[in-house]
């Protein structure tokens, strides 16, 4: 077991505190997220470890050479947790840049770096992103639509559009907020988390409010790996949602570079029938996750 892996496991044992709330039986007008990510780290200079939990049928795939360790929560549910691949932090020379994230440019060594939206443009040519949470699956097509669907026999039998990309609303949001990329999630235990937001509006009419569903999609710097994944989808009020997307390409932008890097640990639920195989492959190394009650948000 490498030094980096040993350190992460040590930090897990001492400091981990996470919320696990797997989706089990929801009404058509409700979304219950699989989990809330946990954040921990000992000092301002040490890496910050964010934990995302995924269901057993998640589309998440680890990077080549990414180590993992089996963990269990207080309910005895096992997870295969993939540890981040730590890379050396590179110092970036920062010059003058504009505060509005939609226009922010960095002049470094006479080179103009891309804005957050320009860095995200590569997603236009990529397949849609998916997240599975029990009964529901989510499909996010960049700058197009976000859907909540239930699939049976490879056919969509139930569908709600959680929003369609709204360029005008996104531009208005960025103009209203002096620096959208430096916005902080008030629900996050890590108050320094930065994100770049896109607005999705005009979704399926909500039975509770008679208004179209809408979603704020927040792109964050994941700090490790190259894979873009939907980290979570939360309903913050009736038919209003926040989706968080791990987007490593944003880490290239100076506004997302921090003294304390964020590294993501992705934990995939292990099906009960596969536990023995996983434990045998990892020499039955296990750690117990200490969990606390989830925070209650308006629905």
PDB file of C-alpha atoms in Angstrom:
ATOM      1  CA  UNK A   1       0.000   0.000   0.000  1.00  0.00           C
ATOM      2  CA  UNK A   2       1.564   3.304  -1.102  1.00  0.00           C
ATOM      3  CA  UNK A   3       2.247   6.266   1.180  1.00  0.00           C
ATOM      4  CA  UNK A   4      -0.430   8.407  -0.482  1.00  0.00           C
ATOM      5  CA  UNK A   5      -3.028   5.658  -0.102  1.00  0.00           C
ATOM      6  CA  UNK A   6      -2.050   5.065   3.534  1.00  0.00           C
ATOM      7  CA  UNK A   7      -2.427   8.779   4.300  1.00  0.00           C
ATOM      8  CA  UNK A   8      -5.851   8.994   2.698  1.00  0.00           C
ATOM      9  CA  UNK A   9      -7.060   5.946   4.644  1.00  0.00           C
ATOM     10  CA  UNK A  10      -5.672   7.454   7.858  1.00  0.00           C
ATOM     11  CA  UNK A  11      -7.551  10.681   7.203  1.00  0.00           C
ATOM     12  CA  UNK A  12     -10.668   8.630   6.417  1.00  0.00           C
ATOM     13  CA  UNK A  13     -10.542   6.908   9.805  1.00  0.00           C
ATOM     14  CA  UNK A  14     -10.044  10.116  11.789  1.00  0.00           C
ATOM     15  CA  UNK A  15     -11.990  12.763   9.949  1.00  0.00           C
ATOM     16  CA  UNK A  16     -14.566  11.393   7.509  1.00  0.00           C
ATOM     17  CA  UNK A  17     -18.141  12.542   8.105  1.00  0.00           C
ATOM     18  CA  UNK A  18     -20.544  11.969   5.252  1.00  0.00           C
ATOM     19  CA  UNK A  19     -24.232  11.734   4.421  1.00  0.00           C
ATOM     20  CA  UNK A  20     -25.574   8.672   2.633  1.00  0.00           C
ATOM     21  CA  UNK A  21     -29.170   8.854   1.484  1.00  0.00           C
ATOM     22  CA  UNK A  22     -29.722   6.294  -1.286  1.00  0.00           C
ATOM     23  CA  UNK A  23     -32.788   6.650  -3.446  1.00  0.00           C
ATOM     24  CA  UNK A  24     -35.544   4.192  -2.455  1.00  0.00           C
ATOM     25  CA  UNK A  25     -39.096   4.626  -3.698  1.00  0.00           C
ATOM     26  CA  UNK A  26     -39.851   8.224  -4.678  1.00  0.00           C
ATOM     27  CA  UNK A  27     -42.940   9.962  -5.941  1.00  0.00           C
ATOM     28  CA  UNK A  28     -43.042  11.175  -9.521  1.00  0.00           C
ATOM     29  CA  UNK A  29     -42.652  14.801  -8.436  1.00  0.00           C
ATOM     30  CA  UNK A  30     -39.712  14.184  -6.113  1.00  0.00           C
ATOM     31  CA  UNK A  31     -35.992  13.669  -6.407  1.00  0.00           C
ATOM     32  CA  UNK A  32     -33.978  12.318  -3.509  1.00  0.00           C
ATOM     33  CA  UNK A  33     -30.256  12.406  -4.150  1.00  0.00           C
ATOM     34  CA  UNK A  34     -28.062   9.428  -3.452  1.00  0.00           C
ATOM     35  CA  UNK A  35     -25.790  11.356  -1.107  1.00  0.00           C
ATOM     36  CA  UNK A  36     -24.236  14.603  -0.105  1.00  0.00           C
ATOM     37  CA  UNK A  37     -20.492  14.765  -0.605  1.00  0.00           C
ATOM     38  CA  UNK A  38     -18.261  14.984   2.434  1.00  0.00           C
ATOM     39  CA  UNK A  39     -15.270  17.296   2.682  1.00  0.00           C
ATOM     40  CA  UNK A  40     -12.288  16.951   4.966  1.00  0.00           C
ATOM     41  CA  UNK A  41      -8.646  17.965   5.328  1.00  0.00           C
ATOM     42  CA  UNK A  42      -6.404  18.844   8.232  1.00  0.00           C
ATOM     43  CA  UNK A  43      -4.794  22.139   7.220  1.00  0.00           C
ATOM     44  CA  UNK A  44      -5.292  24.855   4.634  1.00  0.00           C
ATOM     45  CA  UNK A  45      -2.324  23.546   2.652  1.00  0.00           C
ATOM     46  CA  UNK A  46      -3.259  19.874   2.605  1.00  0.00           C
ATOM     47  CA  UNK A  47      -5.549  18.539  -0.134  1.00  0.00           C
ATOM     48  CA  UNK A  48      -9.269  18.732   0.531  1.00  0.00           C
ATOM     49  CA  UNK A  49     -10.991  15.405  -0.077  1.00  0.00           C
ATOM     50  CA  UNK A  50     -14.550  15.528  -1.385  1.00  0.00           C
ATOM     51  CA  UNK A  51     -16.492  12.259  -1.359  1.00  0.00           C
ATOM     52  CA  UNK A  52     -19.192  11.431  -3.892  1.00  0.00           C
ATOM     53  CA  UNK A  53     -21.347   8.312  -3.496  1.00  0.00           C
ATOM     54  CA  UNK A  54     -22.744   6.478  -6.527  1.00  0.00           C
ATOM     55  CA  UNK A  55     -25.226   3.624  -6.902  1.00  0.00           C
ATOM     56  CA  UNK A  56     -24.070   0.171  -8.018  1.00  0.00           C
ATOM     57  CA  UNK A  57     -25.218   0.811 -11.599  1.00  0.00           C
ATOM     58  CA  UNK A  58     -23.290   4.070 -11.889  1.00  0.00           C
ATOM     59  CA  UNK A  59     -21.565   4.878 -15.167  1.00  0.00           C
ATOM     60  CA  UNK A  60     -18.474   6.102 -13.299  1.00  0.00           C
ATOM     61  CA  UNK A  61     -15.250   4.460 -14.481  1.00  0.00           C
ATOM     62  CA  UNK A  62     -11.925   4.809 -12.627  1.00  0.00           C
ATOM     63  CA  UNK A  63      -8.793   6.171 -14.255  1.00  0.00           C
ATOM     64  CA  UNK A  64      -5.991   3.784 -15.198  1.00  0.00           C
ATOM     65  CA  UNK A  65      -3.880   3.027 -12.151  1.00  0.00           C
ATOM     66  CA  UNK A  66      -6.424   4.499  -9.719  1.00  0.00           C
ATOM     67  CA  UNK A  67      -6.309   2.638  -6.400  1.00  0.00           C
ATOM     68  CA  UNK A  68      -9.414   1.701  -4.433  1.00  0.00           C
ATOM     69  CA  UNK A  69     -10.378   0.494  -0.970  1.00  0.00           C
ATOM     70  CA  UNK A  70     -13.557  -1.201   0.298  1.00  0.00           C
ATOM     71  CA  UNK A  71     -15.548   0.657   2.954  1.00  0.00           C
ATOM     72  CA  UNK A  72     -18.821   0.070   4.791  1.00  0.00           C
ATOM     73  CA  UNK A  73     -21.291   2.548   6.240  1.00  0.00           C
ATOM     74  CA  UNK A  74     -23.112   2.104   9.554  1.00  0.00           C
ATOM     75  CA  UNK A  75     -25.851   0.123   7.794  1.00  0.00           C
ATOM     76  CA  UNK A  76     -23.337  -2.417   6.508  1.00  0.00           C
ATOM     77  CA  UNK A  77     -23.546  -1.292   2.874  1.00  0.00           C
ATOM     78  CA  UNK A  78     -20.194  -1.791   1.147  1.00  0.00           C
ATOM     79  CA  UNK A  79     -18.597   0.709  -1.217  1.00  0.00           C
ATOM     80  CA  UNK A  80     -15.578   0.437  -3.481  1.00  0.00           C
ATOM     81  CA  UNK A  81     -13.956   3.855  -3.048  1.00  0.00           C
ATOM     82  CA  UNK A  82     -11.518   5.031  -5.712  1.00  0.00           C
ATOM     83  CA  UNK A  83      -8.759   7.216  -4.329  1.00  0.00           C
ATOM     84  CA  UNK A  84      -7.662  10.286  -6.298  1.00  0.00           C
ATOM     85  CA  UNK A  85      -4.474  10.262  -8.314  1.00  0.00           C
ATOM     86  CA  UNK A  86      -2.429  13.051  -6.810  1.00  0.00           C
ATOM     87  CA  UNK A  87      -0.506  15.208  -9.219  1.00  0.00           C
ATOM     88  CA  UNK A  88       2.108  17.833  -8.526  1.00  0.00           C
ATOM     89  CA  UNK A  89       0.598  21.276  -8.205  1.00  0.00           C
ATOM     90  CA  UNK A  90       1.847  23.673 -10.849  1.00  0.00           C
ATOM     91  CA  UNK A  91       2.295  27.345 -10.041  1.00  0.00           C
ATOM     92  CA  UNK A  92       0.502  29.636 -12.444  1.00  0.00           C
ATOM     93  CA  UNK A  93       1.559  33.212 -13.022  1.00  0.00           C
ATOM     94  CA  UNK A  94      -1.503  35.372 -12.733  1.00  0.00           C
ATOM     95  CA  UNK A  95      -1.896  38.700 -14.448  1.00  0.00           C
ATOM     96  CA  UNK A  96      -4.768  41.132 -14.601  1.00  0.00           C
ATOM     97  CA  UNK A  97      -8.107  39.533 -15.264  1.00  0.00           C
ATOM     98  CA  UNK A  98     -11.686  40.761 -15.432  1.00  0.00           C
ATOM     99  CA  UNK A  99     -13.994  39.847 -12.552  1.00  0.00           C
ATOM    100  CA  UNK A 100     -16.981  38.608 -14.518  1.00  0.00           C
ATOM    101  CA  UNK A 101     -16.417  34.905 -15.159  1.00  0.00           C
ATOM    102  CA  UNK A 102     -18.136  34.996 -18.544  1.00  0.00           C
ATOM    103  CA  UNK A 103     -15.457  37.408 -19.773  1.00  0.00           C
ATOM    104  CA  UNK A 104     -12.580  36.551 -17.451  1.00  0.00           C
ATOM    105  CA  UNK A 105      -9.227  36.326 -19.216  1.00  0.00           C
ATOM    106  CA  UNK A 106      -5.834  35.708 -17.718  1.00  0.00           C
ATOM    107  CA  UNK A 107      -2.676  37.176 -19.234  1.00  0.00           C
ATOM    108  CA  UNK A 108       0.241  34.903 -18.447  1.00  0.00           C
ATOM    109  CA  UNK A 109       3.545  34.984 -20.290  1.00  0.00           C
ATOM    110  CA  UNK A 110       1.829  36.961 -23.061  1.00  0.00           C
ATOM    111  CA  UNK A 111      -0.761  34.218 -23.556  1.00  0.00           C
ATOM    112  CA  UNK A 112      -4.499  34.664 -23.167  1.00  0.00           C
ATOM    113  CA  UNK A 113      -6.120  31.744 -21.394  1.00  0.00           C
ATOM    114  CA  UNK A 114      -9.673  30.622 -22.044  1.00  0.00           C
ATOM    115  CA  UNK A 115     -12.758  31.657 -20.095  1.00  0.00           C
ATOM    116  CA  UNK A 116     -14.684  29.007 -18.095  1.00  0.00           C
ATOM    117  CA  UNK A 117     -17.274  28.724 -20.881  1.00  0.00           C
ATOM    118  CA  UNK A 118     -14.544  28.305 -23.492  1.00  0.00           C
ATOM    119  CA  UNK A 119     -12.940  25.551 -21.405  1.00  0.00           C
ATOM    120  CA  UNK A 120     -16.312  23.810 -21.142  1.00  0.00           C
ATOM    121  CA  UNK A 121     -16.948  24.077 -24.887  1.00  0.00           C
ATOM    122  CA  UNK A 122     -15.252  20.701 -25.418  1.00  0.00           C
ATOM    123  CA  UNK A 123     -18.377  19.129 -23.903  1.00  0.00           C
ATOM    124  CA  UNK A 124     -20.423  20.199 -26.924  1.00  0.00           C
ATOM    125  CA  UNK A 125     -18.889  17.358 -28.937  1.00  0.00           C
ATOM    126  CA  UNK A 126     -19.087  14.821 -26.092  1.00  0.00           C
ATOM    127  CA  UNK A 127     -21.920  12.362 -25.341  1.00  0.00           C
ATOM    128  CA  UNK A 128     -24.528  13.319 -22.763  1.00  0.00           C
ATOM    129  CA  UNK A 129     -23.674  12.706 -19.097  1.00  0.00           C
ATOM    130  CA  UNK A 130     -25.639  10.170 -17.044  1.00  0.00           C
ATOM    131  CA  UNK A 131     -26.252   9.499 -13.372  1.00  0.00           C
ATOM    132  CA  UNK A 132     -28.267   6.549 -12.002  1.00  0.00           C
ATOM    133  CA  UNK A 133     -30.037   6.720  -8.638  1.00  0.00           C
ATOM    134  CA  UNK A 134     -32.222   3.688  -8.065  1.00  0.00           C
ATOM    135  CA  UNK A 135     -35.575   4.221  -9.792  1.00  0.00           C
ATOM    136  CA  UNK A 136     -34.436   7.366 -11.586  1.00  0.00           C
ATOM    137  CA  UNK A 137     -31.700   8.118 -14.091  1.00  0.00           C
ATOM    138  CA  UNK A 138     -30.553  11.567 -15.148  1.00  0.00           C
ATOM    139  CA  UNK A 139     -29.337  12.694 -18.549  1.00  0.00           C
ATOM    140  CA  UNK A 140     -27.506  16.001 -18.981  1.00  0.00           C
ATOM    141  CA  UNK A 141     -26.735  17.085 -22.530  1.00  0.00           C
ATOM    142  CA  UNK A 142     -24.388  20.067 -22.458  1.00  0.00           C
ATOM    143  CA  UNK A 143     -26.194  23.329 -23.201  1.00  0.00           C
ATOM    144  CA  UNK A 144     -29.258  21.364 -24.315  1.00  0.00           C
ATOM    145  CA  UNK A 145     -31.464  19.549 -21.795  1.00  0.00           C
ATOM    146  CA  UNK A 146     -31.483  17.869 -18.390  1.00  0.00           C
ATOM    147  CA  UNK A 147     -33.904  14.940 -18.059  1.00  0.00           C
ATOM    148  CA  UNK A 148     -35.070  12.717 -15.197  1.00  0.00           C
ATOM    149  CA  UNK A 149     -36.209   9.361 -16.568  1.00  0.00           C
ATOM    150  CA  UNK A 150     -37.220   5.868 -15.520  1.00  0.00           C
ATOM    151  CA  UNK A 151     -36.095   3.123 -17.900  1.00  0.00           C
ATOM    152  CA  UNK A 152     -37.505  -0.390 -18.231  1.00  0.00           C
ATOM    153  CA  UNK A 153     -36.236  -2.913 -20.780  1.00  0.00           C
ATOM    154  CA  UNK A 154     -34.051  -0.176 -22.283  1.00  0.00           C
ATOM    155  CA  UNK A 155     -37.118   2.004 -22.923  1.00  0.00           C
ATOM    156  CA  UNK A 156     -37.989   5.313 -21.252  1.00  0.00           C
ATOM    157  CA  UNK A 157     -41.361   4.785 -19.547  1.00  0.00           C
ATOM    158  CA  UNK A 158     -41.424   7.949 -17.421  1.00  0.00           C
ATOM    159  CA  UNK A 159     -39.796  11.305 -18.132  1.00  0.00           C
ATOM    160  CA  UNK A 160     -39.516  14.774 -16.624  1.00  0.00           C
ATOM    161  CA  UNK A 161     -37.516  17.550 -18.278  1.00  0.00           C
ATOM    162  CA  UNK A 162     -35.731  19.387 -15.464  1.00  0.00           C
ATOM    163  CA  UNK A 163     -34.818  22.250 -17.776  1.00  0.00           C
ATOM    164  CA  UNK A 164     -33.545  23.352 -21.151  1.00  0.00           C
ATOM    165  CA  UNK A 165     -30.409  25.445 -21.488  1.00  0.00           C
ATOM    166  CA  UNK A 166     -31.309  29.127 -21.307  1.00  0.00           C
ATOM    167  CA  UNK A 167     -28.553  31.333 -22.729  1.00  0.00           C
ATOM    168  CA  UNK A 168     -30.374  34.549 -21.843  1.00  0.00           C
ATOM    169  CA  UNK A 169     -30.933  33.494 -18.218  1.00  0.00           C
ATOM    170  CA  UNK A 170     -27.327  32.304 -17.941  1.00  0.00           C
ATOM    171  CA  UNK A 171     -25.991  35.619 -19.264  1.00  0.00           C
ATOM    172  CA  UNK A 172     -28.273  37.558 -16.912  1.00  0.00           C
ATOM    173  CA  UNK A 173     -27.077  35.444 -13.988  1.00  0.00           C
ATOM    174  CA  UNK A 174     -23.432  36.134 -14.789  1.00  0.00           C
ATOM    175  CA  UNK A 175     -24.104  39.848 -15.158  1.00  0.00           C
ATOM    176  CA  UNK A 176     -25.985  39.972 -11.858  1.00  0.00           C
ATOM    177  CA  UNK A 177     -23.215  38.173 -10.008  1.00  0.00           C
ATOM    178  CA  UNK A 178     -19.940  40.053 -10.252  1.00  0.00           C
ATOM    179  CA  UNK A 179     -18.041  36.767 -10.423  1.00  0.00           C
ATOM    180  CA  UNK A 180     -20.095  33.650 -11.090  1.00  0.00           C
ATOM    181  CA  UNK A 181     -17.031  31.404 -10.938  1.00  0.00           C
ATOM    182  CA  UNK A 182     -16.373  32.482  -7.374  1.00  0.00           C
ATOM    183  CA  UNK A 183     -19.876  31.846  -6.105  1.00  0.00           C
ATOM    184  CA  UNK A 184     -19.999  29.647  -3.017  1.00  0.00           C
ATOM    185  CA  UNK A 185     -22.548  26.973  -2.271  1.00  0.00           C
ATOM    186  CA  UNK A 186     -24.196  27.967   1.049  1.00  0.00           C
ATOM    187  CA  UNK A 187     -25.156  24.318   1.626  1.00  0.00           C
ATOM    188  CA  UNK A 188     -21.606  23.051   1.250  1.00  0.00           C
ATOM    189  CA  UNK A 189     -19.525  22.330   4.331  1.00  0.00           C
ATOM    190  CA  UNK A 190     -16.636  23.680   2.303  1.00  0.00           C
ATOM    191  CA  UNK A 191     -17.462  27.389   1.983  1.00  0.00           C
ATOM    192  CA  UNK A 192     -14.644  27.998  -0.510  1.00  0.00           C
ATOM    193  CA  UNK A 193     -16.071  25.724  -3.222  1.00  0.00           C
ATOM    194  CA  UNK A 194     -16.106  27.602  -6.526  1.00  0.00           C
ATOM    195  CA  UNK A 195     -18.423  26.891  -9.422  1.00  0.00           C
ATOM    196  CA  UNK A 196     -19.477  28.210 -12.817  1.00  0.00           C
ATOM    197  CA  UNK A 197     -23.246  28.089 -13.313  1.00  0.00           C
ATOM    198  CA  UNK A 198     -25.533  27.527 -16.299  1.00  0.00           C
ATOM    199  CA  UNK A 199     -29.295  28.053 -16.059  1.00  0.00           C
ATOM    200  CA  UNK A 200     -31.756  25.475 -17.391  1.00  0.00           C
ATOM    201  CA  UNK A 201     -35.395  26.628 -17.531  1.00  0.00           C
ATOM    202  CA  UNK A 202     -38.757  25.776 -19.138  1.00  0.00           C
ATOM    203  CA  UNK A 203     -38.870  22.159 -17.993  1.00  0.00           C
ATOM    204  CA  UNK A 204     -41.899  19.941 -17.456  1.00  0.00           C
ATOM    205  CA  UNK A 205     -44.716  21.704 -15.571  1.00  0.00           C
ATOM    206  CA  UNK A 206     -44.606  20.928 -11.841  1.00  0.00           C
ATOM    207  CA  UNK A 207     -47.780  19.466 -10.306  1.00  0.00           C
ATOM    208  CA  UNK A 208     -47.076  21.290  -7.032  1.00  0.00           C
ATOM    209  CA  UNK A 209     -46.430  24.813  -8.352  1.00  0.00           C
ATOM    210  CA  UNK A 210     -47.948  24.816 -11.858  1.00  0.00           C
ATOM    211  CA  UNK A 211     -44.613  26.301 -12.967  1.00  0.00           C
ATOM    212  CA  UNK A 212     -41.958  24.823 -15.294  1.00  0.00           C
ATOM    213  CA  UNK A 213     -39.163  22.913 -13.618  1.00  0.00           C
ATOM    214  CA  UNK A 214     -35.759  24.624 -13.631  1.00  0.00           C
ATOM    215  CA  UNK A 215     -32.212  23.681 -12.712  1.00  0.00           C
ATOM    216  CA  UNK A 216     -28.960  25.462 -11.976  1.00  0.00           C
ATOM    217  CA  UNK A 217     -26.087  23.342 -13.312  1.00  0.00           C
ATOM    218  CA  UNK A 218     -22.879  24.077 -11.416  1.00  0.00           C
ATOM    219  CA  UNK A 219     -19.565  23.097 -12.982  1.00  0.00           C
ATOM    220  CA  UNK A 220     -16.730  22.661 -10.504  1.00  0.00           C
ATOM    221  CA  UNK A 221     -13.027  21.852 -10.700  1.00  0.00           C
ATOM    222  CA  UNK A 222     -12.694  18.234  -9.596  1.00  0.00           C
ATOM    223  CA  UNK A 223      -8.944  18.506  -9.066  1.00  0.00           C
ATOM    224  CA  UNK A 224      -8.081  15.003 -10.255  1.00  0.00           C
ATOM    225  CA  UNK A 225      -8.521  12.757 -13.273  1.00  0.00           C
ATOM    226  CA  UNK A 226      -9.955  13.626 -16.672  1.00  0.00           C
ATOM    227  CA  UNK A 227     -13.493  12.250 -16.402  1.00  0.00           C
ATOM    228  CA  UNK A 228     -16.513  14.576 -16.401  1.00  0.00           C
ATOM    229  CA  UNK A 229     -19.295  13.205 -14.165  1.00  0.00           C
ATOM    230  CA  UNK A 230     -22.519  14.390 -12.566  1.00  0.00           C
ATOM    231  CA  UNK A 231     -21.624  14.498  -8.875  1.00  0.00           C
ATOM    232  CA  UNK A 232     -25.103  15.133  -7.490  1.00  0.00           C
ATOM    233  CA  UNK A 233     -28.595  16.408  -8.257  1.00  0.00           C
ATOM    234  CA  UNK A 234     -30.599  17.998  -5.436  1.00  0.00           C
ATOM    235  CA  UNK A 235     -34.110  19.406  -5.250  1.00  0.00           C
ATOM    236  CA  UNK A 236     -33.663  22.599  -3.195  1.00  0.00           C
ATOM    237  CA  UNK A 237     -37.336  23.595  -3.348  1.00  0.00           C
ATOM    238  CA  UNK A 238     -40.411  22.289  -5.154  1.00  0.00           C
ATOM    239  CA  UNK A 239     -39.289  21.418  -8.704  1.00  0.00           C
ATOM    240  CA  UNK A 240     -36.180  23.618  -8.490  1.00  0.00           C
ATOM    241  CA  UNK A 241     -32.910  21.731  -8.690  1.00  0.00           C
ATOM    242  CA  UNK A 242     -29.157  22.121  -8.416  1.00  0.00           C
ATOM    243  CA  UNK A 243     -26.910  19.756 -10.387  1.00  0.00           C
ATOM    244  CA  UNK A 244     -23.182  19.619  -9.659  1.00  0.00           C
ATOM    245  CA  UNK A 245     -20.825  18.458 -12.409  1.00  0.00           C
ATOM    246  CA  UNK A 246     -17.176  17.569 -11.848  1.00  0.00           C
ATOM    247  CA  UNK A 247     -15.345  19.221 -14.756  1.00  0.00           C
ATOM    248  CA  UNK A 248     -11.538  18.783 -14.581  1.00  0.00           C
ATOM    249  CA  UNK A 249     -10.964  21.186 -17.488  1.00  0.00           C
ATOM    250  CA  UNK A 250     -12.027  24.111 -15.260  1.00  0.00           C
ATOM    251  CA  UNK A 251      -8.961  23.499 -13.097  1.00  0.00           C
ATOM    252  CA  UNK A 252      -6.924  25.199 -15.826  1.00  0.00           C
ATOM    253  CA  UNK A 253      -8.587  28.520 -15.045  1.00  0.00           C
ATOM    254  CA  UNK A 254      -6.892  30.650 -12.333  1.00  0.00           C
ATOM    255  CA  UNK A 255     -10.192  31.383 -10.586  1.00  0.00           C
ATOM    256  CA  UNK A 256     -10.505  27.695  -9.765  1.00  0.00           C
ATOM    257  CA  UNK A 257      -6.934  27.258  -8.559  1.00  0.00           C
ATOM    258  CA  UNK A 258      -6.639  27.283  -4.805  1.00  0.00           C
ATOM    259  CA  UNK A 259      -3.850  26.963  -2.284  1.00  0.00           C
ATOM    260  CA  UNK A 260      -5.744  23.981  -0.935  1.00  0.00           C
ATOM    261  CA  UNK A 261      -6.533  21.623  -3.844  1.00  0.00           C
ATOM    262  CA  UNK A 262      -9.746  19.623  -4.009  1.00  0.00           C
ATOM    263  CA  UNK A 263      -9.424  15.901  -4.698  1.00  0.00           C
ATOM    264  CA  UNK A 264     -12.446  13.678  -5.287  1.00  0.00           C
ATOM    265  CA  UNK A 265     -12.983  10.194  -3.881  1.00  0.00           C
ATOM    266  CA  UNK A 266     -15.734   8.381  -5.774  1.00  0.00           C
ATOM    267  CA  UNK A 267     -17.435   5.536  -3.882  1.00  0.00           C
ATOM    268  CA  UNK A 268     -19.471   2.977  -5.836  1.00  0.00           C
ATOM    269  CA  UNK A 269     -21.967   0.791  -3.975  1.00  0.00           C
ATOM    270  CA  UNK A 270     -21.077  -2.914  -4.176  1.00  0.00           C
ATOM    271  CA  UNK A 271     -23.945  -5.283  -4.887  1.00  0.00           C
ATOM    272  CA  UNK A 272     -24.387  -7.799  -2.060  1.00  0.00           C
ATOM    273  CA  UNK A 273     -23.754 -10.747  -4.373  1.00  0.00           C
ATOM    274  CA  UNK A 274     -20.387  -9.273  -5.430  1.00  0.00           C
ATOM    275  CA  UNK A 275     -18.990  -8.432  -1.971  1.00  0.00           C
ATOM    276  CA  UNK A 276     -16.962 -11.638  -1.590  1.00  0.00           C
ATOM    277  CA  UNK A 277     -15.272 -11.097  -4.956  1.00  0.00           C
ATOM    278  CA  UNK A 278     -14.269  -7.519  -4.096  1.00  0.00           C
ATOM    279  CA  UNK A 279     -13.028  -8.476  -0.644  1.00  0.00           C
ATOM    280  CA  UNK A 280     -10.984 -11.378  -2.030  1.00  0.00           C
ATOM    281  CA  UNK A 281      -9.366  -9.131  -4.645  1.00  0.00           C
ATOM    282  CA  UNK A 282      -8.418  -6.549  -2.014  1.00  0.00           C
ATOM    283  CA  UNK A 283      -7.314  -8.953   0.685  1.00  0.00           C
ATOM    284  CA  UNK A 284     -10.428  -8.195   2.762  1.00  0.00           C
ATOM    285  CA  UNK A 285      -9.139  -4.726   3.636  1.00  0.00           C
ATOM    286  CA  UNK A 286     -12.124  -2.796   4.964  1.00  0.00           C
ATOM    287  CA  UNK A 287     -12.802   0.491   6.699  1.00  0.00           C
ATOM    288  CA  UNK A 288     -16.068   1.518   8.313  1.00  0.00           C
ATOM    289  CA  UNK A 289     -17.619   4.829   7.256  1.00  0.00           C
ATOM    290  CA  UNK A 290     -18.846   6.879  10.214  1.00  0.00           C
ATOM    291  CA  UNK A 291     -21.965   8.719   9.066  1.00  0.00           C
ATOM    292  CA  UNK A 292     -24.194  11.405  10.494  1.00  0.00           C
ATOM    293  CA  UNK A 293     -27.812  12.303   9.852  1.00  0.00           C
ATOM    294  CA  UNK A 294     -28.350  14.173   6.558  1.00  0.00           C
ATOM    295  CA  UNK A 295     -29.151  17.869   6.560  1.00  0.00           C
ATOM    296  CA  UNK A 296     -32.793  18.606   5.817  1.00  0.00           C
ATOM    297  CA  UNK A 297     -33.422  20.997   2.952  1.00  0.00           C
ATOM    298  CA  UNK A 298     -36.677  22.415   1.648  1.00  0.00           C
ATOM    299  CA  UNK A 299     -38.439  20.245  -0.913  1.00  0.00           C
TER     300      UNK A 299
END
